[in-house]
Short mmCIF file of C-alpha atoms in Angstrom, two decimals:
data_model
loop_
_atom_site.label_atom_id
_atom_site.label_comp_id
_atom_site.label_asym_id
_atom_site.label_seq_id
_atom_site.Cartn_x
_atom_site.Cartn_y
_atom_site.Cartn_z
CA GLU D 27 21.76 -7.83 8.87
CA LYS D 28 22.14 -11.11 6.98
CA GLU D 29 21.94 -13.04 10.26
CA ARG D 30 18.80 -11.14 11.30
CA LEU D 31 17.10 -11.90 7.98
CA GLU D 32 18.10 -15.58 8.16
CA ASN D 33 16.66 -15.91 11.66
CA LYS D 34 13.45 -14.24 10.48
CA ILE D 35 13.14 -16.72 7.63
CA LEU D 36 13.84 -19.79 9.75
CA TYR D 37 12.15 -19.09 13.06
CA ARG D 38 9.15 -16.77 12.54
CA SER D 39 6.69 -19.54 11.73
CA GLU D 40 3.57 -17.36 11.53
CA ASP D 41 5.20 -14.86 9.15
CA PHE D 42 6.80 -17.74 7.26
CA SER D 43 3.38 -19.32 6.65
CA ARG D 44 2.16 -16.13 4.96
CA ASP D 45 5.32 -15.81 2.88
CA VAL D 46 5.13 -19.44 1.72
CA LEU D 47 1.51 -18.92 0.67
CA VAL D 48 2.59 -16.20 -1.77
CA GLU D 49 5.57 -18.29 -2.89
CA LYS D 50 3.30 -21.22 -3.79
CA LEU D 51 0.32 -19.26 -5.15
CA PHE D 52 2.62 -17.43 -7.56
CA SER D 53 5.07 -20.24 -8.26
CA GLY D 54 7.09 -19.43 -11.37
CA HIS D 55 5.81 -15.84 -11.38
CA PRO D 56 7.76 -12.64 -10.56
CA TYR D 57 5.63 -12.27 -7.40
CA ALA D 58 7.05 -15.53 -6.04
CA GLY D 59 9.88 -15.50 -3.53
CA LEU D 60 10.20 -14.87 0.19
CA PRO D 61 10.30 -11.14 1.07
CA ALA D 62 13.42 -11.60 3.20
CA GLY D 63 15.07 -13.86 0.62
CA TYR D 64 16.58 -17.30 1.19
CA PRO D 65 19.46 -18.06 3.58
CA TYR D 66 21.56 -19.60 0.81
CA THR D 67 21.24 -16.64 -1.54
CA LEU D 68 21.79 -14.16 1.30
CA LYS D 69 25.15 -15.77 2.04
CA LYS D 70 26.25 -15.20 -1.56
CA LEU D 71 25.07 -11.59 -1.70
CA SER D 72 27.75 -8.88 -1.53
CA GLY D 73 27.63 -5.14 -0.99
CA GLU D 74 28.69 -4.64 -4.60
CA ASP D 75 25.72 -6.73 -5.75
CA LEU D 76 23.37 -4.46 -3.82
CA LYS D 77 24.98 -1.32 -5.17
CA ALA D 78 24.76 -2.54 -8.77
CA TRP D 79 21.12 -3.54 -8.34
CA TRP D 80 20.26 -0.18 -6.77
CA GLU D 81 21.88 1.79 -9.59
CA GLN D 82 20.13 -0.31 -12.24
CA SER D 83 16.70 -0.18 -10.61
CA PHE D 84 16.29 3.39 -9.36
CA SER D 85 16.46 6.46 -11.55
CA VAL D 86 14.73 9.75 -12.23
CA ASN D 87 13.42 8.00 -15.34
CA ASN D 88 11.16 5.65 -13.36
CA MET D 89 10.39 7.88 -10.40
CA HIS D 90 6.93 8.99 -9.27
CA ILE D 91 6.91 11.90 -6.84
CA ALA D 92 4.18 13.14 -4.52
CA VAL D 93 4.55 16.37 -2.55
CA SER D 94 2.25 18.05 -0.05
CA GLY D 95 2.44 21.26 1.91
CA PRO D 96 3.14 24.91 1.07
CA VAL D 97 5.71 24.38 -1.69
CA SER D 98 6.42 27.51 -3.73
CA PRO D 99 7.03 27.42 -7.51
CA ASP D 100 10.72 28.16 -6.90
CA GLN D 101 10.95 25.24 -4.50
CA GLN D 102 9.22 22.98 -7.01
CA ASP D 103 11.73 23.99 -9.70
CA ARG D 104 14.63 23.37 -7.33
CA LEU D 105 13.27 19.94 -6.40
CA ILE D 106 12.94 18.98 -10.06
CA GLU D 107 16.48 20.21 -10.70
CA ILE D 108 17.90 18.10 -7.88
CA LEU D 109 15.97 14.97 -8.86
CA SER D 110 16.96 15.28 -12.51
CA GLU D 111 20.51 14.38 -11.48
CA PHE D 112 19.44 11.10 -9.87
CA HIS D 113 20.96 8.46 -12.17
CA PRO D 114 19.75 10.24 -15.34
CA ARG D 115 21.59 7.82 -17.64
CA SER D 116 19.88 4.78 -16.15
CA HIS D 117 16.68 3.70 -17.89
CA PRO D 118 15.25 0.82 -15.84
CA SER D 119 13.02 -1.51 -17.79
CA PHE D 120 10.81 -4.18 -16.31
CA PRO D 121 9.13 -7.02 -18.20
CA GLU D 122 5.37 -7.04 -18.52
CA LEU D 123 3.83 -9.11 -15.75
CA PRO D 124 2.34 -12.38 -17.02
CA GLN D 125 -0.86 -13.78 -15.58
CA PRO D 126 -0.08 -16.26 -12.79
CA ASP D 127 -0.86 -19.92 -13.32
CA LEU D 128 -3.81 -21.16 -11.27
CA PRO D 129 -3.51 -24.33 -9.18
CA ASP D 130 -5.45 -27.25 -10.63
CA THR D 131 -6.49 -28.51 -7.18
CA ILE D 132 -6.05 -27.74 -3.50
CA HIS D 133 -2.39 -27.82 -2.45
CA TYR D 134 -1.45 -28.51 1.17
CA ILE D 135 2.08 -27.39 2.07
CA LEU D 136 3.16 -28.78 5.45
CA ILE D 137 6.46 -27.47 6.85
CA ASP D 138 7.68 -29.08 10.06
CA ASN D 139 9.84 -27.03 12.41
CA GLY D 140 9.33 -29.27 15.44
CA SER D 141 7.21 -26.75 17.32
CA ASP D 142 4.30 -27.48 19.68
CA VAL D 143 2.16 -24.98 17.77
CA SER D 144 1.36 -24.37 14.11
CA ALA D 145 0.53 -21.29 12.06
CA VAL D 146 -1.87 -21.66 9.14
CA CYS D 147 -2.29 -19.47 6.08
CA LEU D 148 -4.53 -20.30 3.14
CA GLY D 149 -5.59 -18.42 0.08
CA TRP D 150 -6.61 -18.37 -3.56
CA HIS D 151 -6.22 -16.16 -6.62
CA LEU D 152 -8.66 -13.35 -7.33
CA PRO D 153 -9.50 -12.38 -10.95
CA PHE D 154 -9.71 -8.68 -10.02
CA ASN D 155 -7.94 -5.93 -8.11
CA ARG D 156 -8.85 -2.61 -6.51
CA SER D 157 -9.55 -1.01 -9.90
CA ASP D 158 -12.48 -3.42 -10.47
CA ARG D 159 -15.94 -3.14 -8.92
CA GLU D 160 -15.80 -6.83 -7.88
CA PHE D 161 -13.05 -5.96 -5.42
CA TYR D 162 -15.27 -4.02 -3.04
CA PRO D 163 -17.73 -6.79 -2.04
CA SER D 164 -14.71 -9.09 -1.60
CA TRP D 165 -13.14 -6.45 0.65
CA ILE D 166 -16.37 -6.31 2.66
CA PHE D 167 -16.26 -10.11 2.99
CA SER D 168 -12.64 -10.15 4.17
CA SER D 169 -13.41 -7.41 6.70
CA TYR D 170 -16.38 -9.41 7.98
CA LEU D 171 -14.15 -12.45 8.47
CA GLY D 172 -11.67 -10.30 10.38
CA GLU D 173 -9.57 -7.18 9.95
CA HIS D 174 -5.91 -7.45 10.90
CA ARG D 175 -5.49 -7.53 14.69
CA THR D 176 -9.10 -6.64 15.49
CA PHE D 177 -11.60 -8.54 17.62
CA TYR D 178 -14.93 -8.22 15.86
CA GLY D 179 -14.31 -10.60 12.93
CA HIS D 180 -16.16 -13.87 12.39
CA LEU D 181 -13.03 -16.04 12.52
CA MET D 182 -11.71 -14.29 15.62
CA LYS D 183 -15.01 -14.93 17.40
CA GLU D 184 -15.12 -18.58 16.35
CA LEU D 185 -11.52 -19.59 16.99
CA ARG D 186 -10.33 -17.29 19.77
CA VAL D 187 -13.32 -15.86 21.63
CA LYS D 188 -15.52 -18.98 21.72
CA ARG D 189 -12.81 -21.66 21.72
CA GLY D 190 -9.65 -20.01 23.06
CA PHE D 191 -7.48 -21.55 20.36
CA ASN D 192 -5.02 -18.76 19.63
CA TYR D 193 -4.17 -15.06 19.60
CA GLY D 194 -5.82 -13.98 16.38
CA ASP D 195 -7.47 -14.93 13.08
CA TYR D 196 -7.78 -12.52 10.16
CA ALA D 197 -8.63 -12.29 6.46
CA TYR D 198 -7.30 -10.09 3.65
CA GLY D 199 -8.95 -9.16 0.36
CA GLU D 200 -5.62 -8.27 -1.25
CA HIS D 201 -1.88 -8.48 -0.57
CA PHE D 202 -1.29 -7.19 2.96
CA VAL D 203 1.81 -5.81 4.65
CA GLN D 204 1.37 -4.46 8.17
CA ASN D 205 2.18 -0.76 8.61
CA HIS D 206 4.78 -1.09 11.37
CA TYR D 207 2.92 -1.94 14.61
CA SER D 208 -0.49 -0.62 13.59
CA VAL D 209 -3.57 -2.58 12.56
CA PHE D 210 -3.56 -0.96 9.11
CA PRO D 211 -1.96 -1.92 5.79
CA GLN D 212 1.31 -0.35 4.79
CA PRO D 213 1.14 1.70 1.58
CA GLY D 214 3.51 1.01 -1.27
CA HIS D 215 2.42 -2.53 -2.15
CA PRO D 216 -0.11 -2.32 -5.01
CA ARG D 217 -0.35 -5.41 -7.21
CA LEU D 218 -1.83 -6.08 -10.60
CA TYR D 219 -2.69 -9.68 -9.59
CA GLN D 220 -4.26 -10.17 -6.21
CA TYR D 221 -5.28 -13.01 -3.91
CA PHE D 222 -7.57 -13.60 -0.94
CA SER D 223 -6.00 -15.01 2.21
CA ILE D 224 -6.87 -16.15 5.72
CA TRP D 225 -4.27 -16.19 8.50
CA ILE D 226 -4.73 -18.39 11.57
CA ARG D 227 -2.08 -17.46 14.08
CA PRO D 228 -0.29 -20.25 15.99
CA LEU D 229 -2.48 -22.77 17.76
CA LYS D 230 -1.80 -26.20 19.29
CA ASN D 231 -0.90 -28.79 16.69
CA GLN D 232 -3.80 -31.00 17.81
CA ASN D 233 -6.29 -28.25 16.93
CA VAL D 234 -5.07 -27.59 13.39
CA PRO D 235 -7.35 -30.20 11.71
CA PHE D 236 -10.42 -28.83 13.51
CA ALA D 237 -9.50 -25.22 12.69
CA LEU D 238 -9.09 -26.14 9.01
CA ARG D 239 -12.44 -27.92 9.01
CA LEU D 240 -14.11 -24.89 10.59
CA VAL D 241 -12.67 -22.53 7.99
CA PHE D 242 -13.59 -24.80 5.06
CA HIS D 243 -17.05 -25.46 6.51
CA ASP D 244 -17.80 -21.76 6.89
CA LEU D 245 -16.30 -20.78 3.53
CA GLU D 246 -18.55 -23.30 1.80
CA ASN D 247 -21.53 -21.86 3.67
CA PHE D 248 -20.60 -18.33 2.57
CA ARG D 249 -20.09 -19.51 -1.01
CA LYS D 250 -23.62 -20.93 -1.02
CA ASN D 251 -25.42 -18.27 1.00
CA GLY D 252 -23.21 -15.16 1.08
CA LEU D 253 -23.54 -12.70 3.97
CA ASP D 254 -26.84 -11.76 5.53
CA SER D 255 -27.97 -8.24 4.64
CA LEU D 256 -27.34 -6.80 8.12
CA SER D 257 -23.75 -8.08 8.24
CA TYR D 258 -23.10 -6.81 4.71
CA VAL D 259 -24.41 -3.31 5.39
CA GLN D 260 -22.78 -3.01 8.82
CA THR D 261 -19.40 -4.13 7.48
CA LYS D 262 -19.64 -1.81 4.49
CA ASP D 263 -20.47 1.15 6.74
CA PHE D 264 -17.59 0.22 9.03
CA LEU D 265 -15.12 0.19 6.12
CA ILE D 266 -16.38 3.52 4.80
CA SER D 267 -15.27 5.03 8.12
CA TYR D 268 -12.26 2.77 8.71
CA ILE D 269 -10.55 3.75 5.46
CA ASN D 270 -10.20 7.29 6.83
CA LEU D 271 -7.79 5.96 9.48
CA TYR D 272 -5.36 4.35 7.02
CA ALA D 273 -3.30 7.51 6.49
CA ARG D 274 -2.04 8.58 9.91
CA ASN D 275 0.24 11.28 8.51
CA GLN D 276 1.03 13.11 5.26
CA ALA D 277 3.61 10.54 4.21
CA ASP D 278 1.04 7.74 4.44
CA PHE D 279 -1.58 9.88 2.67
CA LEU D 280 0.74 10.57 -0.25
CA SER D 281 1.79 6.92 -0.45
CA PHE D 282 -1.79 5.63 -0.46
CA SER D 283 -2.65 8.25 -3.10
CA GLN D 284 0.15 6.89 -5.28
CA ASP D 285 -1.09 3.34 -4.74
CA TYR D 286 -4.55 4.37 -5.88
CA ALA D 287 -3.07 6.14 -8.91
CA TYR D 288 -1.44 2.80 -9.84
CA TYR D 289 -4.97 1.39 -10.12
CA GLY D 290 -6.17 4.40 -12.11
CA LEU D 291 -8.07 5.81 -9.13
CA GLU D 292 -8.04 9.35 -7.78
CA ASP D 293 -8.93 11.16 -4.57
CA PHE D 294 -7.93 8.73 -1.83
CA PRO D 295 -9.83 7.90 0.35
CA ALA D 296 -12.94 9.24 -1.42
CA SER D 297 -12.60 6.76 -4.30
CA ALA D 298 -12.49 3.86 -1.81
CA ARG D 299 -15.66 5.06 -0.11
CA GLN D 300 -17.33 5.47 -3.50
CA GLY D 301 -16.33 1.94 -4.52
CA LEU D 302 -17.74 0.48 -1.32
CA ASP D 303 -20.99 2.38 -1.69
CA SER D 304 -21.48 1.67 -5.40
CA THR D 305 -22.67 -1.94 -5.19
CA ASP D 306 -26.10 -2.92 -3.90
CA TYR D 307 -26.52 -5.83 -1.50
CA GLN D 308 -27.77 -8.44 -3.96
CA THR D 309 -25.07 -7.69 -6.54
CA GLY D 310 -22.46 -7.72 -3.78
CA GLN D 311 -23.75 -11.10 -2.59
CA ASP D 312 -23.29 -12.63 -6.02
CA MET D 313 -19.78 -11.20 -6.29
CA ILE D 314 -18.79 -12.59 -2.88
CA LYS D 315 -20.05 -16.07 -3.79
CA ASN D 316 -18.20 -16.00 -7.11
CA ALA D 317 -14.97 -14.83 -5.45
CA ILE D 318 -14.67 -17.84 -3.09
CA ASP D 319 -12.62 -20.56 -4.79
CA LEU D 320 -12.58 -23.74 -2.69
CA HIS D 321 -11.06 -25.92 -5.39
CA ARG D 322 -7.85 -24.09 -6.37
CA MET D 323 -6.52 -23.08 -3.01
CA VAL D 324 -3.13 -23.25 -1.31
CA VAL D 325 -3.07 -24.19 2.39
CA VAL D 326 0.20 -23.69 4.28
CA VAL D 327 0.84 -25.10 7.77
CA VAL D 328 4.12 -24.31 9.53
CA GLY D 329 4.62 -26.01 12.88
CA GLY D 330 5.05 -29.44 14.43
CA ASP D 331 3.61 -32.94 14.13
CA THR D 332 2.89 -32.49 10.44
CA GLY D 333 3.09 -36.26 9.94
CA SER D 334 -0.11 -36.70 11.96
CA LEU D 335 -1.76 -33.87 10.03
CA GLU D 336 -0.78 -35.46 6.72
CA LYS D 337 -2.41 -38.73 7.81
CA ILE D 338 -5.61 -36.92 8.82
CA LEU D 339 -5.70 -35.09 5.48
CA THR D 340 -4.95 -38.22 3.45
CA GLU D 341 -7.46 -40.49 5.20
CA ASN D 342 -9.93 -37.77 6.25
CA LEU D 343 -9.73 -38.97 9.85
CA PRO D 344 -11.80 -37.37 12.61
CA ALA D 345 -9.99 -35.03 14.99
CA SER D 346 -11.78 -33.49 17.97
CA PRO D 347 -10.66 -30.10 19.30
CA LEU D 348 -8.56 -29.96 22.45
CA TYR D 349 -9.93 -27.46 24.98
CA THR D 350 -8.23 -26.00 28.04
CA THR D 351 -11.62 -24.77 29.28
CA ARG D 352 -14.78 -26.51 28.14
CA PRO D 353 -16.95 -24.13 26.05
CA GLY D 354 -20.71 -23.74 26.21
CA ALA D 355 -23.29 -26.20 24.89
CA ASP D 356 -23.98 -24.15 21.74
CA VAL D 357 -20.30 -24.26 20.77
CA LEU D 358 -20.05 -28.01 21.42
CA LYS D 359 -23.14 -28.61 19.29
CA ARG D 360 -21.61 -26.69 16.38
CA ASP D 361 -18.36 -28.63 16.92
CA GLN D 362 -20.18 -31.85 16.04
CA ALA D 363 -21.16 -30.50 12.61
CA ILE D 364 -17.64 -29.21 11.99
CA GLU D 365 -15.95 -32.46 13.06
CA ALA D 366 -18.11 -34.33 10.54
CA TYR D 367 -17.17 -31.97 7.71
CA PRO D 368 -14.88 -33.72 5.18
CA LEU D 369 -11.56 -32.01 4.58
CA PRO D 370 -11.12 -31.39 0.84
CA SER D 371 -8.71 -33.81 -0.79
CA GLY D 372 -5.76 -32.41 -2.68
CA MET D 373 -2.04 -32.55 -3.29
CA ILE D 374 0.08 -32.74 -0.12
CA GLU D 375 3.73 -31.72 0.17
CA ARG D 376 5.59 -32.10 3.48
CA TYR D 377 9.02 -30.63 4.27
CA GLY D 378 11.33 -29.69 7.05
CA THR D 379 12.05 -25.95 7.09
CA LEU D 380 15.55 -26.29 5.64
CA ASP D 381 14.38 -28.87 3.09
CA PHE D 382 11.74 -26.44 1.82
CA LEU D 383 14.22 -23.58 1.54
CA GLN D 384 16.76 -25.76 -0.28
CA LYS D 385 14.19 -27.05 -2.78
CA HIS D 386 12.83 -23.58 -3.49
#
């Protein structure tokens, strides 16, 4: 199992880019850290360490239980009796979560693994979560940019459909963990402090500068102009239906219900539909514009030829896209505007994969 986790850390560049984004956005915060851990700490970890951590962290005293189905009062009493014996003398305590520090500028994190392709993940902090009304327009915006592994999103159309750059391009209005092999989020990951992220799946190294320019160019346009009313309403209506598909079984339904309870919300998925429907278009527009932070962002690139990318970022050099099949005239015309768009200057850090893991 240790070997499997180490290989996942070292060689899954597209997952690694997403993990590093969280690591850097929440640097010095309890949210920081790679989900699979670090190879050097894994090697030191023993079975006894895991057992001690498990006994200290899980107890009837910090347990939240959700049950569905025809459970009789006698069965409920028996369940409570059984669970009351689950580490009753352990009283786990967790420190209050501090607010994360915000970056003071854009941070580019370039991690070179010698590959011919690069994965890109970028994001910024959000001053709200699902319990706040500002979340719902931001959720509409992320869905418009692209739901996980779907084809209708703006970024998917621009980078894959029109230009054939890669497999997929998606956006997330909060922390996202894929529910196994589905297109939906996995329940069980609510967070007090959230972030917005965009994931560009691996594309040729030569096309990374253009892809970054396209994303920055379009984000600035959305920050100035928001979404048009038709796109806003259509995406909102889509989400109002889409949320019904999140819970594919009773286990998922109960888990999502517990997540919503964490945010002080009831009646999943009705409360989500109500939140989406509660904000008018103009108010939602203003919230979307205010939620886009182009100046305190983290941009992570994991792939090859990061030295050339660093030079392009530092000197703001032009970089034309490399096409296998020449696109139409309308795409090439838009390319000219994107190629001329200046990449935002910021702090640049460049590592090899092992160097990054050792430093962090």
